[in-house]
mmCIF file of C-alpha atoms and ligand atoms in Angstrom:
data_model
loop_
_atom_site.group_PDB
_atom_site.id
_atom_site.type_symbol
_atom_site.label_atom_id
_atom_site.label_comp_id
_atom_site.label_asym_id
_atom_site.label_seq_id
_atom_site.Cartn_x
_atom_site.Cartn_y
_atom_site.Cartn_z
ATOM 1 C CA MET A 27 12.106 -12.459 19.006
ATOM 2 C CA ASN A 28 12.341 -8.718 18.272
ATOM 3 C CA ALA A 29 14.697 -6.754 20.513
ATOM 4 C CA PRO A 30 12.967 -4.844 23.278
ATOM 5 C CA VAL A 31 12.680 -1.007 23.018
ATOM 6 C CA THR A 32 14.493 0.738 25.777
ATOM 7 C CA SER A 33 12.785 3.236 28.108
ATOM 8 C CA GLY A 34 12.295 6.586 26.749
ATOM 9 C CA ALA A 35 12.686 5.614 23.203
ATOM 10 C CA ALA A 36 11.104 7.900 20.438
ATOM 11 C CA ALA A 37 8.065 6.640 18.454
ATOM 12 C CA PRO A 38 10.137 5.452 15.419
ATOM 13 C CA ALA A 39 11.824 2.812 17.750
ATOM 14 C CA TRP A 40 8.377 1.639 18.879
ATOM 15 C CA ALA A 41 7.201 1.566 15.341
ATOM 16 C CA GLU A 42 10.072 -0.633 14.191
ATOM 17 C CA GLN A 43 9.134 -3.016 16.972
ATOM 18 C CA VAL A 44 5.484 -3.008 16.112
ATOM 19 C CA VAL A 45 6.206 -3.726 12.388
ATOM 20 C CA GLY A 46 8.827 -6.432 13.348
ATOM 21 C CA ARG A 47 6.163 -8.024 15.671
ATOM 22 C CA CYS A 48 3.498 -7.984 12.950
ATOM 23 C CA ARG A 49 5.915 -9.781 10.592
ATOM 24 C CA GLU A 50 6.950 -12.269 13.335
ATOM 25 C CA LEU A 51 3.396 -13.045 14.051
ATOM 26 C CA ALA A 52 2.664 -13.534 10.280
ATOM 27 C CA ALA A 53 4.802 -16.655 10.386
ATOM 28 C CA ILE A 54 2.185 -18.301 12.549
ATOM 29 C CA SER A 55 -0.139 -19.900 10.195
ATOM 30 C CA GLU A 56 -2.227 -23.135 9.580
ATOM 31 C CA GLU A 57 -0.853 -23.372 6.086
ATOM 32 C CA ASP A 58 2.603 -23.639 4.806
ATOM 33 C CA GLY A 59 3.765 -20.793 2.648
ATOM 34 C CA ARG A 60 0.857 -18.472 3.344
ATOM 35 C CA LEU A 61 -0.822 -16.812 6.234
ATOM 36 C CA THR A 62 -4.238 -18.326 7.230
ATOM 37 C CA ARG A 63 -5.219 -18.110 10.967
ATOM 38 C CA ARG A 64 -8.741 -19.082 11.722
ATOM 39 C CA PHE A 65 -10.750 -18.920 14.962
ATOM 40 C CA ALA A 66 -9.857 -21.400 17.734
ATOM 41 C CA THR A 67 -7.137 -23.353 15.801
ATOM 42 C CA PRO A 68 -3.689 -24.447 17.095
ATOM 43 C CA ALA A 69 -2.259 -21.434 15.040
ATOM 44 C CA MET A 70 -4.335 -18.989 16.972
ATOM 45 C CA ALA A 71 -3.277 -20.699 20.282
ATOM 46 C CA ARG A 72 0.390 -19.992 19.263
ATOM 47 C CA ALA A 73 -0.373 -16.398 18.223
ATOM 48 C CA ASN A 74 -2.017 -15.808 21.490
ATOM 49 C CA ALA A 75 0.989 -17.271 23.263
ATOM 50 C CA LEU A 76 3.418 -14.972 21.383
ATOM 51 C CA VAL A 77 1.313 -11.865 21.756
ATOM 52 C CA GLY A 78 0.529 -12.739 25.466
ATOM 53 C CA GLY A 79 4.340 -12.861 26.043
ATOM 54 C CA TRP A 80 4.673 -9.353 24.577
ATOM 55 C CA MET A 81 1.802 -8.086 26.770
ATOM 56 C CA ALA A 82 3.361 -9.678 29.846
ATOM 57 C CA ALA A 83 6.722 -8.068 29.045
ATOM 58 C CA ALA A 84 4.811 -4.702 28.653
ATOM 59 C CA GLY A 85 3.764 -5.240 32.389
ATOM 60 C CA MET A 86 0.182 -6.308 31.700
ATOM 61 C CA GLN A 87 -1.685 -9.158 33.460
ATOM 62 C CA VAL A 88 -2.643 -11.556 30.743
ATOM 63 C CA ARG A 89 -5.602 -13.952 30.393
ATOM 64 C CA THR A 90 -7.656 -15.595 27.690
ATOM 65 C CA ASP A 91 -11.412 -15.261 28.061
ATOM 66 C CA ALA A 92 -14.132 -17.871 27.561
ATOM 67 C CA ALA A 93 -14.513 -16.883 23.877
ATOM 68 C CA GLY A 94 -10.714 -17.230 23.188
ATOM 69 C CA ASN A 95 -9.999 -13.570 23.172
ATOM 70 C CA LEU A 96 -6.612 -12.492 24.501
ATOM 71 C CA VAL A 97 -6.877 -9.746 27.087
ATOM 72 C CA GLY A 98 -3.891 -7.788 28.565
ATOM 73 C CA ARG A 99 -4.617 -5.551 31.369
ATOM 74 C CA LEU A 100 -2.695 -2.456 32.788
ATOM 75 C CA GLU A 101 -4.317 -1.249 36.047
ATOM 76 C CA GLY A 102 -4.808 2.373 36.472
ATOM 77 C CA GLY A 103 -4.368 4.530 39.654
ATOM 78 C CA ASP A 104 -8.057 4.980 40.444
ATOM 79 C CA PRO A 105 -10.210 1.746 40.440
ATOM 80 C CA ALA A 106 -13.304 3.896 40.092
ATOM 81 C CA ALA A 107 -12.175 5.411 36.910
ATOM 82 C CA GLY A 108 -13.108 2.542 34.687
ATOM 83 C CA THR A 109 -11.309 0.870 31.796
ATOM 84 C CA LEU A 110 -10.371 2.004 28.254
ATOM 85 C CA LEU A 111 -10.447 -0.857 25.745
ATOM 86 C CA LEU A 112 -7.778 -0.941 22.904
ATOM 87 C CA GLY A 113 -6.948 -3.580 20.338
ATOM 88 C CA SER A 114 -8.076 -5.435 17.306
ATOM 89 C CA HIS A 115 -8.184 -9.090 15.966
ATOM 90 C CA LEU A 116 -5.611 -11.816 15.642
ATOM 91 C CA ASP A 117 -7.457 -14.033 13.266
ATOM 92 C CA THR A 118 -6.775 -13.650 9.462
ATOM 93 C CA VAL A 119 -8.464 -14.173 6.118
ATOM 94 C CA ARG A 120 -6.905 -17.037 3.946
ATOM 95 C CA ASP A 121 -3.626 -15.928 2.392
ATOM 96 C CA ALA A 122 -3.532 -12.834 4.454
ATOM 97 C CA GLY A 123 -1.304 -9.916 4.881
ATOM 98 C CA ALA A 124 0.588 -9.258 8.148
ATOM 99 C CA PHE A 125 -1.151 -6.049 9.362
ATOM 100 C CA ASP A 126 -4.983 -6.480 9.099
ATOM 101 C CA GLY A 127 -5.675 -6.878 12.835
ATOM 102 C CA PRO A 128 -2.239 -7.448 14.399
ATOM 103 C CA LEU A 129 -1.213 -3.809 13.786
ATOM 104 C CA GLY A 130 -3.975 -2.654 16.166
ATOM 105 C CA VAL A 131 -3.166 -5.100 18.848
ATOM 106 C CA LEU A 132 0.589 -4.454 18.690
ATOM 107 C CA CYS A 133 0.174 -0.597 18.602
ATOM 108 C CA ALA A 134 -1.899 -0.980 21.756
ATOM 109 C CA VAL A 135 0.806 -3.075 23.411
ATOM 110 C CA ALA A 136 3.400 -0.546 22.375
ATOM 111 C CA CYS A 137 1.312 2.260 23.739
ATOM 112 C CA VAL A 138 1.085 0.477 27.095
ATOM 113 C CA GLU A 139 4.681 -0.197 27.120
ATOM 114 C CA ARG A 140 5.550 3.462 26.178
ATOM 115 C CA LEU A 141 3.308 4.796 29.027
ATOM 116 C CA ARG A 142 5.130 2.552 31.485
ATOM 117 C CA ALA A 143 8.524 3.350 30.111
ATOM 118 C CA GLU A 144 7.867 7.091 30.711
ATOM 119 C CA GLY A 145 6.354 6.597 34.119
ATOM 120 C CA THR A 146 2.852 7.763 33.168
ATOM 121 C CA VAL A 147 0.151 6.262 35.577
ATOM 122 C CA LEU A 148 -3.267 6.841 34.257
ATOM 123 C CA PRO A 149 -6.304 7.045 36.500
ATOM 124 C CA PHE A 150 -8.144 4.400 34.417
ATOM 125 C CA ALA A 151 -7.120 0.848 33.509
ATOM 126 C CA ILE A 152 -6.297 -0.196 29.902
ATOM 127 C CA ASP A 153 -7.385 -3.549 28.450
ATOM 128 C CA VAL A 154 -5.714 -4.568 25.333
ATOM 129 C CA LEU A 155 -7.894 -7.022 23.390
ATOM 130 C CA GLY A 156 -6.752 -9.528 20.738
ATOM 131 C CA PHE A 157 -10.093 -10.695 19.383
ATOM 132 C CA SER A 158 -10.302 -14.353 18.402
ATOM 133 C CA ASP A 159 -12.517 -13.909 15.503
ATOM 134 C CA GLU A 160 -13.240 -10.816 13.363
ATOM 135 C CA GLU A 161 -12.895 -12.186 9.787
ATOM 136 C CA GLY A 162 -15.453 -15.001 10.168
ATOM 137 C CA LEU A 163 -13.349 -17.368 8.039
ATOM 138 C CA ARG A 164 -13.994 -20.550 9.941
ATOM 139 C CA TYR A 165 -17.699 -20.253 10.752
ATOM 140 C CA GLY A 166 -18.870 -17.760 8.006
ATOM 141 C CA THR A 167 -20.146 -15.329 10.622
ATOM 142 C CA ALA A 168 -17.788 -12.527 11.785
ATOM 143 C CA TYR A 169 -17.054 -10.804 15.115
ATOM 144 C CA LEU A 170 -17.287 -14.026 17.243
ATOM 145 C CA GLY A 171 -14.815 -12.621 19.647
ATOM 146 C CA SER A 172 -15.979 -9.121 19.867
ATOM 147 C CA ARG A 173 -19.614 -10.125 20.155
ATOM 148 C CA ALA A 174 -18.846 -12.189 23.149
ATOM 149 C CA VAL A 175 -17.154 -9.127 24.806
ATOM 150 C CA ALA A 176 -20.104 -6.938 23.814
ATOM 151 C CA GLY A 177 -22.464 -9.525 25.413
ATOM 152 C CA THR A 178 -24.213 -10.122 22.182
ATOM 153 C CA PHE A 179 -22.981 -13.585 21.345
ATOM 154 C CA ASP A 180 -25.997 -15.727 20.405
ATOM 155 C CA PRO A 181 -25.342 -19.238 21.970
ATOM 156 C CA ALA A 182 -27.090 -20.807 18.926
ATOM 157 C CA LEU A 183 -23.907 -19.969 17.040
ATOM 158 C CA LEU A 184 -22.130 -22.819 19.081
ATOM 159 C CA ASP A 185 -23.845 -25.227 16.815
ATOM 160 C CA LEU A 186 -22.348 -23.814 13.581
ATOM 161 C CA VAL A 187 -20.158 -26.333 11.938
ATOM 162 C CA ASP A 188 -16.903 -25.674 10.023
ATOM 163 C CA ASP A 189 -15.740 -27.378 6.669
ATOM 164 C CA ASP A 190 -14.508 -30.368 8.608
ATOM 165 C CA GLY A 191 -17.835 -30.753 10.549
ATOM 166 C CA VAL A 192 -16.377 -29.466 13.727
ATOM 167 C CA THR A 193 -18.888 -27.393 15.764
ATOM 168 C CA LEU A 194 -17.918 -24.029 17.063
ATOM 169 C CA GLY A 195 -18.636 -25.181 20.552
ATOM 170 C CA ASP A 196 -16.229 -28.140 20.261
ATOM 171 C CA ALA A 197 -13.611 -26.008 18.405
ATOM 172 C CA LEU A 198 -13.719 -23.553 21.315
ATOM 173 C CA ARG A 199 -13.514 -26.205 24.045
ATOM 174 C CA ASP A 200 -10.485 -27.729 22.331
ATOM 175 C CA PHE A 201 -8.938 -24.304 22.156
ATOM 176 C CA GLY A 202 -9.209 -23.988 25.981
ATOM 177 C CA GLY A 203 -12.283 -21.695 25.886
ATOM 178 C CA GLU A 204 -15.483 -22.268 27.587
ATOM 179 C CA PRO A 205 -18.576 -22.346 25.312
ATOM 180 C CA GLU A 206 -20.835 -22.889 28.245
ATOM 181 C CA GLU A 207 -19.437 -19.785 30.102
ATOM 182 C CA ILE A 208 -19.335 -17.554 26.960
ATOM 183 C CA ALA A 209 -21.692 -14.949 28.811
ATOM 184 C CA GLY A 210 -18.798 -14.529 31.233
ATOM 185 C CA ALA A 211 -16.592 -12.829 28.440
ATOM 186 C CA SER A 212 -19.173 -10.046 28.304
ATOM 187 C CA ARG A 213 -18.017 -6.613 29.688
ATOM 188 C CA ARG A 214 -21.662 -5.385 29.958
ATOM 189 C CA GLY A 215 -22.205 -3.537 33.192
ATOM 190 C CA GLU A 216 -18.644 -2.430 33.577
ATOM 191 C CA ARG A 217 -17.605 1.223 33.684
ATOM 192 C CA LEU A 218 -15.951 1.546 30.301
ATOM 193 C CA LEU A 219 -14.496 4.639 28.714
ATOM 194 C CA GLY A 220 -14.803 3.369 25.082
ATOM 195 C CA TYR A 221 -12.934 1.288 22.462
ATOM 196 C CA CYS A 222 -10.288 2.606 20.273
ATOM 197 C CA GLU A 223 -8.780 0.595 17.460
ATOM 198 C CA VAL A 224 -5.830 1.356 15.156
ATOM 199 C CA HIS A 225 -6.035 -0.445 11.763
ATOM 200 C CA ILE A 226 -4.681 -0.242 8.308
ATOM 201 C CA GLU A 227 -6.952 1.696 5.953
ATOM 202 C CA GLN A 228 -7.369 -1.167 3.459
ATOM 203 C CA GLY A 229 -8.215 1.443 0.784
ATOM 204 C CA PRO A 230 -6.468 4.185 -1.186
ATOM 205 C CA VAL A 231 -7.911 7.394 0.464
ATOM 206 C CA LEU A 232 -5.150 8.395 2.806
ATOM 207 C CA GLU A 233 -2.479 7.672 0.116
ATOM 208 C CA GLY A 234 -4.411 9.823 -2.236
ATOM 209 C CA ARG A 235 -4.690 12.662 0.271
ATOM 210 C CA ASP A 236 -0.976 12.159 1.205
ATOM 211 C CA VAL A 237 -1.533 11.817 4.929
ATOM 212 C CA PRO A 238 -0.290 9.033 7.207
ATOM 213 C CA VAL A 239 -3.442 8.588 9.320
ATOM 214 C CA GLY A 240 -7.115 9.264 9.233
ATOM 215 C CA VAL A 241 -9.952 9.269 11.628
ATOM 216 C CA VAL A 242 -12.988 6.973 10.942
ATOM 217 C CA SER A 243 -16.430 8.459 10.892
ATOM 218 C CA ALA A 244 -18.551 5.372 10.394
ATOM 219 C CA ILE A 245 -18.337 1.652 9.458
ATOM 220 C CA ALA A 246 -20.525 0.314 6.588
ATOM 221 C CA GLY A 247 -23.136 -2.344 7.278
ATOM 222 C CA ALA A 248 -22.746 -5.789 5.902
ATOM 223 C CA THR A 249 -24.817 -8.958 4.929
ATOM 224 C CA ARG A 250 -23.406 -12.245 4.365
ATOM 225 C CA ALA A 251 -25.368 -15.168 2.816
ATOM 226 C CA GLU A 252 -24.618 -18.632 1.611
ATOM 227 C CA LEU A 253 -26.560 -20.074 -1.465
ATOM 228 C CA GLU A 254 -26.841 -23.646 -2.589
ATOM 229 C CA PHE A 255 -27.909 -24.223 -6.132
ATOM 230 C CA SER A 256 -29.272 -27.833 -6.536
ATOM 231 C CA GLY A 257 -29.596 -29.079 -10.263
ATOM 232 C CA ARG A 258 -28.929 -32.599 -11.551
ATOM 233 C CA ALA A 259 -25.494 -34.244 -11.992
ATOM 234 C CA ALA A 260 -25.119 -35.957 -15.253
ATOM 235 C CA HIS A 261 -22.684 -37.412 -17.799
ATOM 236 C CA ALA A 262 -20.710 -34.616 -19.486
ATOM 237 C CA GLY A 263 -20.539 -36.462 -22.821
ATOM 238 C CA THR A 264 -24.041 -37.822 -23.278
ATOM 239 C CA VAL A 265 -26.553 -35.290 -21.939
ATOM 240 C CA PRO A 266 -27.423 -32.745 -24.577
ATOM 241 C CA MET A 267 -27.029 -29.062 -23.592
ATOM 242 C CA GLY A 268 -30.820 -28.409 -23.567
ATOM 243 C CA ALA A 269 -31.483 -31.339 -21.142
ATOM 244 C CA ARG A 270 -29.204 -30.178 -18.388
ATOM 245 C CA HIS A 271 -29.925 -28.683 -14.974
ATOM 246 C CA ASP A 272 -26.469 -27.424 -14.495
ATOM 247 C CA ALA A 273 -26.044 -25.890 -11.044
ATOM 248 C CA ALA A 274 -22.685 -24.220 -11.696
ATOM 249 C CA CYS A 275 -24.226 -22.403 -14.813
ATOM 250 C CA ALA A 276 -27.011 -21.044 -12.613
ATOM 251 C CA ALA A 277 -24.551 -19.847 -9.966
ATOM 252 C CA ALA A 278 -22.312 -18.336 -12.626
ATOM 253 C CA GLU A 279 -25.318 -16.398 -14.202
ATOM 254 C CA TRP A 280 -26.122 -15.118 -10.627
ATOM 255 C CA VAL A 281 -22.507 -14.072 -9.796
ATOM 256 C CA LEU A 282 -22.629 -11.820 -12.795
ATOM 257 C CA ALA A 283 -26.130 -10.533 -11.729
ATOM 258 C CA VAL A 284 -24.420 -9.633 -8.421
ATOM 259 C CA GLU A 285 -21.759 -7.684 -10.063
ATOM 260 C CA ALA A 286 -24.234 -5.793 -12.434
ATOM 261 C CA ALA A 287 -26.456 -4.902 -9.363
ATOM 262 C CA ALA A 288 -23.499 -3.411 -7.416
ATOM 263 C CA CYS A 289 -22.254 -1.409 -10.394
ATOM 264 C CA ALA A 290 -25.769 0.024 -10.874
ATOM 265 C CA GLU A 291 -26.170 1.168 -7.141
ATOM 266 C CA PRO A 292 -23.751 4.058 -6.040
ATOM 267 C CA GLY A 293 -21.923 3.095 -2.891
ATOM 268 C CA LEU A 294 -23.029 -0.658 -3.012
ATOM 269 C CA VAL A 295 -20.233 -3.307 -3.097
ATOM 270 C CA ALA A 296 -21.135 -6.874 -3.507
ATOM 271 C CA THR A 297 -18.805 -9.921 -3.800
ATOM 272 C CA VAL A 298 -19.079 -13.705 -4.349
ATOM 273 C CA GLY A 299 -15.689 -14.805 -2.794
ATOM 274 C CA ARG A 300 -16.629 -18.414 -2.505
ATOM 275 C CA LEU A 301 -17.771 -20.502 -5.393
ATOM 276 C CA GLU A 302 -17.695 -24.244 -5.644
ATOM 277 C CA ALA A 303 -19.042 -26.672 -8.209
ATOM 278 C CA ARG A 304 -19.958 -30.152 -7.137
ATOM 279 C CA PRO A 305 -18.971 -32.956 -7.282
ATOM 280 C CA GLY A 306 -16.090 -31.222 -8.996
ATOM 281 C CA ALA A 307 -15.145 -33.546 -11.861
ATOM 282 C CA PRO A 308 -14.350 -32.433 -15.382
ATOM 283 C CA ASN A 309 -16.660 -35.104 -16.915
ATOM 284 C CA VAL A 310 -19.660 -34.500 -14.657
ATOM 285 C CA VAL A 311 -22.296 -31.778 -15.133
ATOM 286 C CA PRO A 312 -22.283 -30.023 -11.722
ATOM 287 C CA GLY A 313 -25.355 -31.166 -9.737
ATOM 288 C CA ALA A 314 -24.711 -28.581 -7.085
ATOM 289 C CA ALA A 315 -22.924 -25.271 -6.507
ATOM 290 C CA VAL A 316 -22.248 -23.296 -3.425
ATOM 291 C CA ALA A 317 -21.757 -19.512 -3.574
ATOM 292 C CA SER A 318 -21.237 -16.798 -0.825
ATOM 293 C CA LEU A 319 -22.461 -13.270 -0.921
ATOM 294 C CA ASP A 320 -20.925 -10.370 0.902
ATOM 295 C CA ALA A 321 -22.890 -7.133 0.399
ATOM 296 C CA ARG A 322 -22.151 -3.686 2.001
ATOM 297 C CA HIS A 323 -23.330 -0.119 1.898
ATOM 298 C CA ALA A 324 -23.159 2.702 4.306
ATOM 299 C CA ASP A 325 -26.920 3.098 4.209
ATOM 300 C CA ASP A 326 -28.631 -0.029 5.758
ATOM 301 C CA ALA A 327 -31.821 0.401 3.814
ATOM 302 C CA VAL A 328 -29.995 0.464 0.408
ATOM 303 C CA ARG A 329 -28.053 -2.680 1.295
ATOM 304 C CA GLU A 330 -31.212 -4.507 2.651
ATOM 305 C CA ALA A 331 -33.184 -3.616 -0.566
ATOM 306 C CA ALA A 332 -30.214 -4.857 -2.660
ATOM 307 C CA VAL A 333 -29.856 -8.144 -0.827
ATOM 308 C CA THR A 334 -33.665 -8.826 -1.159
ATOM 309 C CA ALA A 335 -33.302 -8.146 -4.899
ATOM 310 C CA LEU A 336 -30.338 -10.498 -5.298
ATOM 311 C CA ARG A 337 -32.192 -13.225 -3.447
ATOM 312 C CA ALA A 338 -35.161 -12.993 -5.843
ATOM 313 C CA GLU A 339 -32.746 -12.799 -8.744
ATOM 314 C CA ALA A 340 -31.277 -16.152 -7.700
ATOM 315 C CA GLN A 341 -34.669 -17.760 -7.487
ATOM 316 C CA ARG A 342 -35.560 -16.329 -10.932
ATOM 317 C CA ILE A 343 -32.341 -17.723 -12.446
ATOM 318 C CA GLY A 344 -32.678 -21.040 -10.771
ATOM 319 C CA ALA A 345 -36.326 -21.455 -11.899
ATOM 320 C CA ALA A 346 -35.542 -20.693 -15.515
ATOM 321 C CA ARG A 347 -32.832 -23.518 -15.511
ATOM 322 C CA GLY A 348 -34.699 -26.124 -13.279
ATOM 323 C CA VAL A 349 -32.338 -25.516 -10.464
ATOM 324 C CA GLU A 350 -33.545 -25.122 -6.894
ATOM 325 C CA VAL A 351 -31.946 -22.451 -4.818
ATOM 326 C CA ALA A 352 -31.550 -22.423 -0.927
ATOM 327 C CA TRP A 353 -30.603 -19.172 0.687
ATOM 328 C CA ARG A 354 -29.165 -18.962 4.242
ATOM 329 C CA GLU A 355 -28.300 -15.463 5.738
ATOM 330 C CA VAL A 356 -25.186 -15.908 7.687
ATOM 331 C CA MET A 357 -24.854 -12.564 9.077
ATOM 332 C CA SER A 358 -26.205 -9.040 9.003
ATOM 333 C CA ALA A 359 -24.536 -6.151 10.653
ATOM 334 C CA SER A 360 -25.915 -2.606 10.555
ATOM 335 C CA ALA A 361 -23.726 0.421 9.839
ATOM 336 C CA VAL A 362 -22.127 1.906 12.852
ATOM 337 C CA ALA A 363 -21.351 5.627 13.566
ATOM 338 C CA ALA A 364 -18.103 6.344 15.390
ATOM 339 C CA ASP A 365 -18.593 8.020 18.935
ATOM 340 C CA GLY A 366 -18.656 11.707 18.789
ATOM 341 C CA ALA A 367 -16.583 12.438 21.916
ATOM 342 C CA LEU A 368 -13.944 9.780 21.352
ATOM 343 C CA THR A 369 -13.679 10.715 17.725
ATOM 344 C CA ALA A 370 -13.238 14.392 18.810
ATOM 345 C CA ALA A 371 -10.500 13.270 21.206
ATOM 346 C CA LEU A 372 -8.707 11.292 18.537
ATOM 347 C CA SER A 373 -8.940 14.274 16.090
ATOM 348 C CA THR A 374 -7.395 16.497 18.776
ATOM 349 C CA ALA A 375 -4.473 13.986 19.089
ATOM 350 C CA VAL A 376 -3.975 14.032 15.328
ATOM 351 C CA ALA A 377 -3.928 17.891 15.237
ATOM 352 C CA GLU A 378 -1.711 18.051 18.211
ATOM 353 C CA ARG A 379 0.726 15.824 16.219
ATOM 354 C CA GLY A 380 0.853 18.733 13.626
ATOM 355 C CA LEU A 381 -1.266 16.831 11.023
ATOM 356 C CA ALA A 382 -4.359 17.700 9.021
ATOM 357 C CA VAL A 383 -7.339 15.804 10.356
ATOM 358 C CA VAL A 384 -8.754 13.765 7.545
ATOM 359 C CA THR A 385 -11.897 11.779 8.375
ATOM 360 C CA LEU A 386 -13.202 8.885 6.257
ATOM 361 C CA PRO A 387 -15.761 6.045 6.415
ATOM 362 C CA SER A 388 -14.708 2.388 6.580
ATOM 363 C CA GLY A 389 -15.955 0.108 3.847
ATOM 364 C CA ALA A 390 -14.286 -2.777 5.840
ATOM 365 C CA GLY A 391 -15.892 -4.308 8.944
ATOM 366 C CA HIS A 392 -14.159 -4.075 12.182
ATOM 367 C CA ASP A 393 -14.506 -5.296 15.798
ATOM 368 C CA GLY A 394 -16.042 -1.908 16.542
ATOM 369 C CA VAL A 395 -19.184 -2.846 14.812
ATOM 370 C CA ALA A 396 -19.838 -5.440 17.603
ATOM 371 C CA LEU A 397 -18.318 -3.251 20.345
ATOM 372 C CA ALA A 398 -20.567 -0.374 19.454
ATOM 373 C CA GLN A 399 -23.384 -2.359 21.254
ATOM 374 C CA LEU A 400 -21.328 -2.094 24.353
ATOM 375 C CA THR A 401 -19.488 1.290 24.441
ATOM 376 C CA GLY A 402 -18.374 4.172 22.258
ATOM 377 C CA VAL A 403 -16.087 3.338 19.354
ATOM 378 C CA ALA A 404 -13.354 5.288 17.659
ATOM 379 C CA MET A 405 -10.913 4.083 14.945
ATOM 380 C CA LEU A 406 -7.596 5.484 13.566
ATOM 381 C CA PHE A 407 -6.770 4.340 10.041
ATOM 382 C CA VAL A 408 -3.098 4.105 8.930
ATOM 383 C CA ARG A 409 -2.193 4.523 5.295
ATOM 384 C CA CYS A 410 -1.243 1.427 3.352
ATOM 385 C CA ALA A 411 0.398 1.276 0.021
ATOM 386 C CA GLY A 412 -1.940 0.974 -2.921
ATOM 387 C CA GLY A 413 -4.877 0.340 -0.529
ATOM 388 C CA ILE A 414 -3.875 -3.386 -0.840
ATOM 389 C CA SER A 415 -5.205 -5.594 1.924
ATOM 390 C CA HIS A 416 -6.559 -9.187 2.386
ATOM 391 C CA HIS A 417 -3.523 -9.973 0.323
ATOM 392 C CA PRO A 418 -0.015 -11.004 1.154
ATOM 393 C CA ASP A 419 1.379 -7.787 -0.314
ATOM 394 C CA GLU A 420 -0.479 -5.760 2.367
ATOM 395 C CA SER A 421 2.016 -3.211 3.785
ATOM 396 C CA VAL A 422 2.516 -0.205 6.176
ATOM 397 C CA ASP A 423 5.266 2.293 6.298
ATOM 398 C CA GLU A 424 7.196 2.421 9.627
ATOM 399 C CA ALA A 425 7.151 6.156 9.620
ATOM 400 C CA ASP A 426 3.237 6.086 9.412
ATOM 401 C CA VAL A 427 3.113 3.563 12.222
ATOM 402 C CA ALA A 428 5.235 5.910 14.292
ATOM 403 C CA VAL A 429 2.657 8.632 13.709
ATOM 404 C CA ALA A 430 -0.201 6.307 14.663
ATOM 405 C CA LEU A 431 1.606 5.518 17.788
ATOM 406 C CA ASP A 432 2.021 9.058 18.735
ATOM 407 C CA VAL A 433 -1.700 9.835 18.129
ATOM 408 C CA LEU A 434 -2.757 6.822 20.109
ATOM 409 C CA HIS A 435 -0.434 7.845 22.888
ATOM 410 C CA GLY A 436 -1.804 11.447 22.787
ATOM 411 C CA PHE A 437 -5.338 10.191 22.620
ATOM 412 C CA VAL A 438 -4.925 7.968 25.678
ATOM 413 C CA ARG A 439 -3.127 10.625 27.754
ATOM 414 C CA GLY A 440 -5.771 13.204 26.514
ATOM 415 C CA LEU A 441 -8.478 11.076 28.105
ATOM 416 C CA ALA A 442 -6.857 11.464 31.431
ATOM 417 C CA ARG A 443 -6.604 15.234 31.290
HETATM 418 C C1 GLV B 22 -13.086 -7.683 7.536
HETATM 419 O O1 GLV B 22 -11.928 -7.550 7.134
HETATM 420 C C2 GLV B 22 -14.155 -7.531 6.545
HETATM 421 O O2 GLV B 22 -14.462 -6.260 6.289
HETATM 422 O O3 GLV B 22 -14.621 -8.337 5.984
HETATM 423 MN MN1 MN B 23 -9.815 -8.146 7.385
HETATM 424 MN MN1 MN B 24 -9.294 -6.189 10.166
#
């Protein structure tokens, strides 16, 4: 465990602790040799226990809600003043880096620890949230944890099954969550001051502008879909090329159509991150293929039109090859604008730290997309080397984290002024 930071320490010491804790947390994985931590897995339980211990050491009351979110609470001096939500997610993508998600949770914990160490008592309470699912790796659809907090979790999601046939409801129950009580995780109706998240930028803009942090203006909308191409499996040595209904070839043609469509539409990004030929033997013509689609744009209408066109293109390609195409939309999230007042307060904290205020949109999705249905949302991005993210080489500079901690601390104190 990392050594505790002593009371009155300057931001660099807190930053060292935060980065050390992110690295320690990155050792908690479902897989040997790489970081993969999906929703409601034993690895998530170990991550919650480790971070929960740090929250408790920072003076917070710790609990896990019905959706498996970790919640650490620091009471304020005035119960009528409401609650400020801080945090990020503790799940990861497959073969992840150490900072996407945990940086925001551990910066929030450090902020609370710093406030207590200096003897600051805020009128409002702070809840630090470690969301149980933002990436959507296990069940395809993202923001399971934050949707529960926002009160927008659709109970039909409990019937989703993972690759091993385990339903979301059963996974959550085994984890210690309460699928039947998921509505109880909602914070709707409470007096909330807003939600603020620190996150690595995951892109190259701040590095290009030579600034350690930036203030997020909006988060792009996203659609996820899953396609199943069904052709006819056959012998790879005997069936002539013209007589095949090769599902993998249909999927491959469509993958390139996705790339071409995104290249042709300014601001559109579209990715096929999962592609599988079945039955998956070298001497069998693939009878089926499964592909995922992730499409994003800052303008919802452009994204929706692009997705409609890509769906039609899949049908056209399939028809030409005698391959059936089934399309299932897994998730659709609209673009979200950051809250004006909270973003102004965050910008003030950046300026008071003596830095130029750089604002930028987020192409990546964040828990704020779900929480915007509940309360105002603000985000602070931290520069990361080469814009590398969703990759084990993801990194942050400790000096930049120290700046982010100063800004978050200034922002929180500023809300109390
Ligand atoms: C989350 O990282 C996403 O943008 O998919
Ligand atoms: Mn991510
Ligand atoms: Mn993230």
